PDB file of C-alpha atoms in Angstrom:
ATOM      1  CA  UNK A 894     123.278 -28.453 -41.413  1.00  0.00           C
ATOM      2  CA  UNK A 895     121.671 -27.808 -44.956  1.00  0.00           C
ATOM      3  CA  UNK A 896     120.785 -24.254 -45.963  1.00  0.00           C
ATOM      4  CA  UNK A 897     117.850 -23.223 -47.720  1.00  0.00           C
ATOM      5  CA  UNK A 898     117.429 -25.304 -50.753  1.00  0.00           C
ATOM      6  CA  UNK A 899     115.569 -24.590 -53.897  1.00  0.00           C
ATOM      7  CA  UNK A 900     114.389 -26.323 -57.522  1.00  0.00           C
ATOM      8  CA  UNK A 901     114.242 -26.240 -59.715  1.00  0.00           C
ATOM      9  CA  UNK A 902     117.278 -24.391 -60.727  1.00  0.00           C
ATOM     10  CA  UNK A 903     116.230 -23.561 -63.755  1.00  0.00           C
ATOM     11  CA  UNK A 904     112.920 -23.195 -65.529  1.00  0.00           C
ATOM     12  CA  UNK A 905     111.892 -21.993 -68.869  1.00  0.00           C
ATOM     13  CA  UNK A 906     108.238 -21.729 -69.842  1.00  0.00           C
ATOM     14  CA  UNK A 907     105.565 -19.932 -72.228  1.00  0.00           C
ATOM     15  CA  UNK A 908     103.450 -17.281 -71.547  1.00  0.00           C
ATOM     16  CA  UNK A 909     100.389 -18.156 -70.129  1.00  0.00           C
ATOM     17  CA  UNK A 910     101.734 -20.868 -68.605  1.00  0.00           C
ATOM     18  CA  UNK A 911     101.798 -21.837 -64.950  1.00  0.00           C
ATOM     19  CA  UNK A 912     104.883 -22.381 -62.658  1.00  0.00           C
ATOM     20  CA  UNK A 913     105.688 -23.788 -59.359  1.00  0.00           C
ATOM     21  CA  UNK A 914     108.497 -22.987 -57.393  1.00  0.00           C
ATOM     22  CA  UNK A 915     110.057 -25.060 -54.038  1.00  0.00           C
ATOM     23  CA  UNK A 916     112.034 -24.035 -51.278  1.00  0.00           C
ATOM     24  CA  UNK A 917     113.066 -25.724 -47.901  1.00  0.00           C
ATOM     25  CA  UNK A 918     114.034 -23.445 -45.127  1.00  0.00           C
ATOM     26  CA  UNK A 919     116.981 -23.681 -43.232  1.00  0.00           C
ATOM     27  CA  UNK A 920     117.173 -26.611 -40.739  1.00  0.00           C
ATOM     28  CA  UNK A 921     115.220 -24.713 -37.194  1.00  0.00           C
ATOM     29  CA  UNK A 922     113.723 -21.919 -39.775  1.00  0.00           C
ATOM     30  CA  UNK A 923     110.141 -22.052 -39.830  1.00  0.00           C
ATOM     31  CA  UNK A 924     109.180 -18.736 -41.490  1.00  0.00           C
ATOM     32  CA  UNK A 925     109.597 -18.733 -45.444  1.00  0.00           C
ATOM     33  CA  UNK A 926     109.772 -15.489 -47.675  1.00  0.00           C
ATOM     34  CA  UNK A 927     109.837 -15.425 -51.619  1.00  0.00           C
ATOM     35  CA  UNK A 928     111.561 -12.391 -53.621  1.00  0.00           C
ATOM     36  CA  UNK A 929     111.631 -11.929 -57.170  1.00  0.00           C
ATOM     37  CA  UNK A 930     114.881 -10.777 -58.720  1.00  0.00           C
ATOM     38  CA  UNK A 931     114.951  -9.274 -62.019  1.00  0.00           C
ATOM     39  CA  UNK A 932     117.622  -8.981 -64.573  1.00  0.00           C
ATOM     40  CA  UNK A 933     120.084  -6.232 -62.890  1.00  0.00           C
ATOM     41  CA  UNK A 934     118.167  -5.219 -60.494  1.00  0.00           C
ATOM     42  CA  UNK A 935     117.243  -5.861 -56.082  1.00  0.00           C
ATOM     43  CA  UNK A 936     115.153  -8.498 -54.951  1.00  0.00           C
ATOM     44  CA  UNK A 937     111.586  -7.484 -54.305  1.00  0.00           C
ATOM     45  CA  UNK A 938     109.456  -8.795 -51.761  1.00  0.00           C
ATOM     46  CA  UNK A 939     106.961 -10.856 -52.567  1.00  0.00           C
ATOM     47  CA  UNK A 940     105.584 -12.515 -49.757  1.00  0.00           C
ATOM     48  CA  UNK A 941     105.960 -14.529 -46.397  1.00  0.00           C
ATOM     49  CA  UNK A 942     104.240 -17.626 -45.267  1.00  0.00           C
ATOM     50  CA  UNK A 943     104.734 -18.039 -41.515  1.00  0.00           C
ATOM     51  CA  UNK A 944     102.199 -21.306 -39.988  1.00  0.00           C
ATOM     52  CA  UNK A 945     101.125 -22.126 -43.109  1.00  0.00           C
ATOM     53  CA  UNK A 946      99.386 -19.000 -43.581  1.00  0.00           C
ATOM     54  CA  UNK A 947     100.478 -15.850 -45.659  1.00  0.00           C
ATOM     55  CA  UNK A 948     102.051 -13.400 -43.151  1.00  0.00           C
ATOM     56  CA  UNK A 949     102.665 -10.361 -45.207  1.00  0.00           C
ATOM     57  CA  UNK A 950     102.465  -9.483 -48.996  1.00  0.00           C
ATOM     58  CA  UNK A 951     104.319  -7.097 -51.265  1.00  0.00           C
ATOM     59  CA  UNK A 952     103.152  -5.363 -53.987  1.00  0.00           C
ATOM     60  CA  UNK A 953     102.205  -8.249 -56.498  1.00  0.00           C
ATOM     61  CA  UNK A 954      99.505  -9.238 -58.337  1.00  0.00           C
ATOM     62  CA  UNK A 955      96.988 -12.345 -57.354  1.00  0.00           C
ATOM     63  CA  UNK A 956      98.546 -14.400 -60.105  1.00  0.00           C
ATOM     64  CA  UNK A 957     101.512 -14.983 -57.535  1.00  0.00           C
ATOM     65  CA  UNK A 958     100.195 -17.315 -54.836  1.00  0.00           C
ATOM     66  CA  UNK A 959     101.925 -19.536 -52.283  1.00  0.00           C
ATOM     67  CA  UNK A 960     101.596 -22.105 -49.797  1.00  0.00           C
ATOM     68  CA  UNK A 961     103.418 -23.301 -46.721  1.00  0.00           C
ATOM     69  CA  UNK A 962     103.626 -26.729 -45.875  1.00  0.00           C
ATOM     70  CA  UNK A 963     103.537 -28.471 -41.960  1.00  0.00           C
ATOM     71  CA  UNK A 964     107.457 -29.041 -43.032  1.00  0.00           C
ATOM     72  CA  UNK A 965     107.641 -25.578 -43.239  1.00  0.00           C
ATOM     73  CA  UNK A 966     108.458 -25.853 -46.730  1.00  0.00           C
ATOM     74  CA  UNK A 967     106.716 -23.726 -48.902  1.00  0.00           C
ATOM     75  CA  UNK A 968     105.587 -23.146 -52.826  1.00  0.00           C
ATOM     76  CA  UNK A 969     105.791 -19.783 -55.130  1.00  0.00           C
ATOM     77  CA  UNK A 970     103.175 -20.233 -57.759  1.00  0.00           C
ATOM     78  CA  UNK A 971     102.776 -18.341 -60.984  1.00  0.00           C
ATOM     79  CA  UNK A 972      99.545 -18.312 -63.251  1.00  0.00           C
ATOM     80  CA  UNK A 973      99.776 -17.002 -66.697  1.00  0.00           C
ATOM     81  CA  UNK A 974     102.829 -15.665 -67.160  1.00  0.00           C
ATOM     82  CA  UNK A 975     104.203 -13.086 -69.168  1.00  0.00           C
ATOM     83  CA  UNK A 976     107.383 -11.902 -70.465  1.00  0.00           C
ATOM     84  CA  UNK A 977     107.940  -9.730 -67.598  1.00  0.00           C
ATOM     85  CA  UNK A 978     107.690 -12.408 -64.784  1.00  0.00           C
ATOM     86  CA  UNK A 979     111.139 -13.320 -65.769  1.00  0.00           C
ATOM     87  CA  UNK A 980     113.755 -13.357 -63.250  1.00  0.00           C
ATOM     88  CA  UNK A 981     115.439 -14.752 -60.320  1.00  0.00           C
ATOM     89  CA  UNK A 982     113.267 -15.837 -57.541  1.00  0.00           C
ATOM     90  CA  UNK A 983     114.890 -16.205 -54.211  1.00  0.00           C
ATOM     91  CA  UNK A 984     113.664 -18.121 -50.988  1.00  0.00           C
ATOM     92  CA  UNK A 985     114.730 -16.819 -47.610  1.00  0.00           C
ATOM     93  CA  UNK A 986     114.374 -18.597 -44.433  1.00  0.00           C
ATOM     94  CA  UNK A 987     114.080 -16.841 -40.989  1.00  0.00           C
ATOM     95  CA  UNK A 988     114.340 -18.436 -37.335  1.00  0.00           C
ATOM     96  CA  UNK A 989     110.756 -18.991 -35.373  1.00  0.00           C
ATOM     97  CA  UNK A 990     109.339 -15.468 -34.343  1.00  0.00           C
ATOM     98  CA  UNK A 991     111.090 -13.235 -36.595  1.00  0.00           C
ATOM     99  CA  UNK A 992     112.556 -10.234 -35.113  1.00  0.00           C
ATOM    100  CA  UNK A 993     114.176  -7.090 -37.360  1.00  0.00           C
ATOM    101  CA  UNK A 994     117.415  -7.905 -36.145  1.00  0.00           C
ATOM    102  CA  UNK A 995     117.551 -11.673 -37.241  1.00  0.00           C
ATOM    103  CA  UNK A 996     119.133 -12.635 -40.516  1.00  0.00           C
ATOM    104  CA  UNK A 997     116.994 -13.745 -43.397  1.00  0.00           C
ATOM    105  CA  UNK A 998     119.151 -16.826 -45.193  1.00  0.00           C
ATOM    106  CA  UNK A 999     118.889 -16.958 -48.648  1.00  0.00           C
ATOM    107  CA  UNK A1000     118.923 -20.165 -51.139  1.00  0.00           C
ATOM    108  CA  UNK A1001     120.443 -19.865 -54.304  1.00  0.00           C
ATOM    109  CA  UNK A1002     117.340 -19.228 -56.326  1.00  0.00           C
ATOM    110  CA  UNK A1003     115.777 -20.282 -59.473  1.00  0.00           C
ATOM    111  CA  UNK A1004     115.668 -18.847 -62.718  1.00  0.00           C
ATOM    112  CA  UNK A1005     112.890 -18.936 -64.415  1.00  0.00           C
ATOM    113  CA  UNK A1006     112.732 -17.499 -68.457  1.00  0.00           C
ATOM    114  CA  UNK A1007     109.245 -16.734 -70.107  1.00  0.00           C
ATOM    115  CA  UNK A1008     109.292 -17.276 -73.789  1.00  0.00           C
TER     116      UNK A1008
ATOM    117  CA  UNK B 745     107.681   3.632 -46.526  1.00  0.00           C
ATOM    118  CA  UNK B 746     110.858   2.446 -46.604  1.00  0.00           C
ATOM    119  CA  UNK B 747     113.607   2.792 -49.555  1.00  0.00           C
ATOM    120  CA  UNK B 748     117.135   2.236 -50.298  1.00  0.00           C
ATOM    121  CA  UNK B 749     119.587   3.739 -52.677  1.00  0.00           C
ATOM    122  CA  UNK B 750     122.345   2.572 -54.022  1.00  0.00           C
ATOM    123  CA  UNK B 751     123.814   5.719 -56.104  1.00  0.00           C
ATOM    124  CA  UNK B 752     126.867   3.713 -57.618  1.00  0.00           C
ATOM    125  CA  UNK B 753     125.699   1.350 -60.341  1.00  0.00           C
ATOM    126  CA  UNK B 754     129.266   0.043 -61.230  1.00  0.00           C
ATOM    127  CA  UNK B 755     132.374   0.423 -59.495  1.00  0.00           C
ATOM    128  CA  UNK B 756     135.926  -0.780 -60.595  1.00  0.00           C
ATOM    129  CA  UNK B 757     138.825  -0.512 -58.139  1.00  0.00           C
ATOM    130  CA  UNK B 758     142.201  -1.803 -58.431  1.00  0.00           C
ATOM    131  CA  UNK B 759     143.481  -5.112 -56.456  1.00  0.00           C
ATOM    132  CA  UNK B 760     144.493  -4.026 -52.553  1.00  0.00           C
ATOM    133  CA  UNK B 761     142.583  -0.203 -53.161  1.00  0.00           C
ATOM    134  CA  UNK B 762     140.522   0.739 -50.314  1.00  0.00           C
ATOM    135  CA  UNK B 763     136.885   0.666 -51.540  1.00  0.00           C
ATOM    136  CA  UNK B 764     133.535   2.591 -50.151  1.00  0.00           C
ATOM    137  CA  UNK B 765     129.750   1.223 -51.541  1.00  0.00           C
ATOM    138  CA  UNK B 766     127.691   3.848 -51.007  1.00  0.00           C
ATOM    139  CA  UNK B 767     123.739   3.035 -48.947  1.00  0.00           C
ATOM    140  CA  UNK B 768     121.269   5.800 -48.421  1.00  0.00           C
ATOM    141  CA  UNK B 769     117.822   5.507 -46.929  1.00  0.00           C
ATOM    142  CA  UNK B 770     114.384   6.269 -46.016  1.00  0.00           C
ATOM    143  CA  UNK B 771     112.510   4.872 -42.971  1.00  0.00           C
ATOM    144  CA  UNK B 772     110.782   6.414 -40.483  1.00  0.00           C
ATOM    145  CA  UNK B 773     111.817   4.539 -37.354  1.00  0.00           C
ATOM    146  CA  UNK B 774     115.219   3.279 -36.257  1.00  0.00           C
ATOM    147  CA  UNK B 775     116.335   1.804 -38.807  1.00  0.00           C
ATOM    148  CA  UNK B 776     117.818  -1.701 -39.366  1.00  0.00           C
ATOM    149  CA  UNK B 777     120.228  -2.354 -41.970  1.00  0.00           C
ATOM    150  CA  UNK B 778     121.815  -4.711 -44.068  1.00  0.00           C
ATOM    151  CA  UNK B 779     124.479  -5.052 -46.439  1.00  0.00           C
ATOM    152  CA  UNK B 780     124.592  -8.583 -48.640  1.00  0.00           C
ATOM    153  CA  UNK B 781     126.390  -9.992 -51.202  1.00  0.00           C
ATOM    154  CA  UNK B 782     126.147 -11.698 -54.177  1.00  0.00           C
ATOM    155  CA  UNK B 783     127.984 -13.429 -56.638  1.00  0.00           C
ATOM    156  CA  UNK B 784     127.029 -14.887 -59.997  1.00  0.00           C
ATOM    157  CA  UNK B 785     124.630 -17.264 -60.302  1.00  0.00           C
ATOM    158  CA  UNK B 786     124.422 -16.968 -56.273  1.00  0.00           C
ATOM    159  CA  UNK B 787     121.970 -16.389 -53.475  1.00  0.00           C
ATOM    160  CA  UNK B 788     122.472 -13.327 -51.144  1.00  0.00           C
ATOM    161  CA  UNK B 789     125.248 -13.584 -48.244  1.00  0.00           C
ATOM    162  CA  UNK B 790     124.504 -11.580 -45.216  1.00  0.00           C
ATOM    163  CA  UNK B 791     127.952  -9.565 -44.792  1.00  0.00           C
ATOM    164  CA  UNK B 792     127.039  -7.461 -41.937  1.00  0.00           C
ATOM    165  CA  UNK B 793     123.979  -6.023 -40.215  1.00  0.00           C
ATOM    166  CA  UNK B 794     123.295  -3.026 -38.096  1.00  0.00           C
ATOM    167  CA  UNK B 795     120.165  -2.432 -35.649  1.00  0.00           C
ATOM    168  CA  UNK B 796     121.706  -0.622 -32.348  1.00  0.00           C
ATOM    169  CA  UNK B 797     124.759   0.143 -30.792  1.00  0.00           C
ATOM    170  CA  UNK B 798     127.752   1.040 -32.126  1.00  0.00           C
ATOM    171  CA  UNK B 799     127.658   2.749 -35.627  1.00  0.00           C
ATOM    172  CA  UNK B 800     130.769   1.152 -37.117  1.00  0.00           C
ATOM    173  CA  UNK B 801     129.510  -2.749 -37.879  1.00  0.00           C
ATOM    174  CA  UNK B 802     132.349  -5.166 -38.433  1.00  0.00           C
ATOM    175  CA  UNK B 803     131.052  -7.994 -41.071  1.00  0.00           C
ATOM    176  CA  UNK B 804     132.714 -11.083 -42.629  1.00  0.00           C
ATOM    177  CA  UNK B 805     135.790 -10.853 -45.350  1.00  0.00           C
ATOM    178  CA  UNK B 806     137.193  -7.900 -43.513  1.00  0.00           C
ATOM    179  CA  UNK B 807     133.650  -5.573 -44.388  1.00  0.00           C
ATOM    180  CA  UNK B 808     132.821  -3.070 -42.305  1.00  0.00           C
ATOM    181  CA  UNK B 809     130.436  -0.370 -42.625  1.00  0.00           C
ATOM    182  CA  UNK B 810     129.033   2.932 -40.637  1.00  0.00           C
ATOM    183  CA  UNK B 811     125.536   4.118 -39.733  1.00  0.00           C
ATOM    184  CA  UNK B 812     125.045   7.546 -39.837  1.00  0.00           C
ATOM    185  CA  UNK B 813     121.841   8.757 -39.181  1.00  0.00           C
ATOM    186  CA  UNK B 814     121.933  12.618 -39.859  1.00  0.00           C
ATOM    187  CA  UNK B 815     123.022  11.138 -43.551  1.00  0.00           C
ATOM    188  CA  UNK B 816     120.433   8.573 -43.633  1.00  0.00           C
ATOM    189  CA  UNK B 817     123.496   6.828 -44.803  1.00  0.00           C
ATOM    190  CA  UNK B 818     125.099   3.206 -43.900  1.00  0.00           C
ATOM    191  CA  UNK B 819     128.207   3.538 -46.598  1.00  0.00           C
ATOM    192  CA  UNK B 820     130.438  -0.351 -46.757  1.00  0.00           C
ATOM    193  CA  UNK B 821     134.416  -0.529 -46.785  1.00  0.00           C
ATOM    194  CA  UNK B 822     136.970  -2.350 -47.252  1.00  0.00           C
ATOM    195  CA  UNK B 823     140.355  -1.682 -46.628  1.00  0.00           C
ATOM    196  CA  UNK B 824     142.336  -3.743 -49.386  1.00  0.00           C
ATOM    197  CA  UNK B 825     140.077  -5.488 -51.961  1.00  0.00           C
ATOM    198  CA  UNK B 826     140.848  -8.883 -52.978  1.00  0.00           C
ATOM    199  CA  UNK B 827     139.627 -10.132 -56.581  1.00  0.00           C
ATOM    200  CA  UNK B 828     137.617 -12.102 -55.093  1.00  0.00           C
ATOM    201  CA  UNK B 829     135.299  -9.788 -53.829  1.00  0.00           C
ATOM    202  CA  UNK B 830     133.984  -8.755 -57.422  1.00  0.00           C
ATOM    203  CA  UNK B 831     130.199  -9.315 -56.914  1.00  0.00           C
ATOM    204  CA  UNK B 832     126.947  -7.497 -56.670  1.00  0.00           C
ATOM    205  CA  UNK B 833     126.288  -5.687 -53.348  1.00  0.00           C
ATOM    206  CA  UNK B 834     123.404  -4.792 -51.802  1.00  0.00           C
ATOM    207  CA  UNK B 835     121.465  -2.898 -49.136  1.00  0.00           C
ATOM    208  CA  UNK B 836     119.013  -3.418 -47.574  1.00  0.00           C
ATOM    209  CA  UNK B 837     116.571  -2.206 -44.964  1.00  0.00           C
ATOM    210  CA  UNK B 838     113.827  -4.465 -42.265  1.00  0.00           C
ATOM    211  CA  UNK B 839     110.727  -3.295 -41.642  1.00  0.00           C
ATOM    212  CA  UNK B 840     109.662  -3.035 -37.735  1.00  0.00           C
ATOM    213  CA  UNK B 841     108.040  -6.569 -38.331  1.00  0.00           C
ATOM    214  CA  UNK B 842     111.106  -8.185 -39.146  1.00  0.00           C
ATOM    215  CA  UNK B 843     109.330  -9.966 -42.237  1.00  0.00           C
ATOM    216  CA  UNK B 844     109.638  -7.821 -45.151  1.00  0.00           C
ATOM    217  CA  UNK B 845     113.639  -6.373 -46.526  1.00  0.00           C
ATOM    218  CA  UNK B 846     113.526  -3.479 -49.316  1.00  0.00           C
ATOM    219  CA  UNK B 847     116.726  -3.974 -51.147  1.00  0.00           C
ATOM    220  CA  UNK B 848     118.656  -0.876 -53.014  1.00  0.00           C
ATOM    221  CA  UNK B 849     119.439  -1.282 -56.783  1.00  0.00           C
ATOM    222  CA  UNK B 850     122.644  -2.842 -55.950  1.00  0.00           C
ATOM    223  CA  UNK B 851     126.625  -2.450 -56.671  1.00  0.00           C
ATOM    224  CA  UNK B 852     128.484  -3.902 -59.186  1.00  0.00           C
ATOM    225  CA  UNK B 853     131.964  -4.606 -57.883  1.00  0.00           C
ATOM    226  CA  UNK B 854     134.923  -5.206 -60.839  1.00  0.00           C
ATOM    227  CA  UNK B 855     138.195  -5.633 -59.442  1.00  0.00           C
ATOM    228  CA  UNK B 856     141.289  -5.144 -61.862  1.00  0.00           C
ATOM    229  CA  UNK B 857     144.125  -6.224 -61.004  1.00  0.00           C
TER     230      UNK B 857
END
């Protein structure tokens, strides 16, 4: 039974630059969330995509942006990016109809540098 | 809105030494809490979870941790560390919709040995 998966592992671009992100959820997970991890720091939530649709947002700006795929499978984008946007971003999967108590599985995340 | 602290930045303990992480938080409801794991270059491992019930949670690698609500506190032990257990550690609270966790700073664990 695979786990969440996620590429690439690592990624180092410019600013200004665009990204993409991937993640597949766990094997029965339908329900996709994205956190950003910086350098020494918690994750941050970013956002979920639950039916292909964008379930709930944290506090980011427009420039992240993310789709869900009928795979469930979903994509973190990033539009010009700056220095700051560096960090660990981690995909979490969660079972159909999320409830507080369930457990979010995490994949191993990709690191992305800005330059 | 919700919060988590994680006072201890760095912790070093000694090989078989009891250890205590230290999770305080804010939320307005009953909460539910996490505690995960993470080691380098890793993704987060759930180690134990409370949402009702009993306030002493029993986790995985002999973690255990108690919820105590007139602390707003949800502290994580360990009787006898291993060296394996050096990691980051961190806590973590749901909100009611189940979709969105607000992590503390997190823990660094060293273990000497």
């Amino acid at each position: 039974d695979a786990g969440v998966t996620q590429s690439p592992t690592h990624l180092i671009k410019t600013r200004g630059q665009q990204v993409t992100l991937r993640c597949s959820p766990k094997s029965g997970h339908d329900t996709v969330s994205w956190y950003q991890q910086a350098l020494g720091q918690g994750p941050q939530f970013i956002f979920q995509y639950y039916e292909e649709e964008e379930r709930q947002r944290g506090n980011f700006p427009d420039r992240f942006s993310g789709h869900q795929f009928p795979n469930y499978s979903s994509e973190l984008n990033v539009n010009a990016l700056l220095l700051g946007d560096s960090a660990l971003y981690l995909c979490a999967s969660n079972p159909p109809v999320p409830e507080p108590t369930d457990t979010q599985y995490f994949g191993p995340g990709t690191r992305l540098t800005v330059l | 809105a919700q919060s988590v602290t994680q006072p201890d930045i760095h912790i070093t303990v000694s090989e078989g030494a009891s250890l205590e992480l230290r999770c305080n938080y804010s939320y307005g409801a009953t909460p539910y809490l996490f505690w995960y794991v993470q080691s380098p270059g890793q993704g987060l491992q759930l180690l134990l979870k409370y949402f009702s019930g009993d306030t002493l949670v029993q986790g995985i690698k002999g973690f255990e941790a108690e919820f105590k609500r007139s602390q707003s506190s949800f502290n994580l032990r360990k009787p006898s560390v291993h060296w394996s257990d050096a990691a980051e550690y961190f806590c973590a609270v749901i909100n009611n919709a189940g979709n969105m966790l607000t992590f503390g700073g997190g823990t660094r664990l060293m273990v000497k040995p």
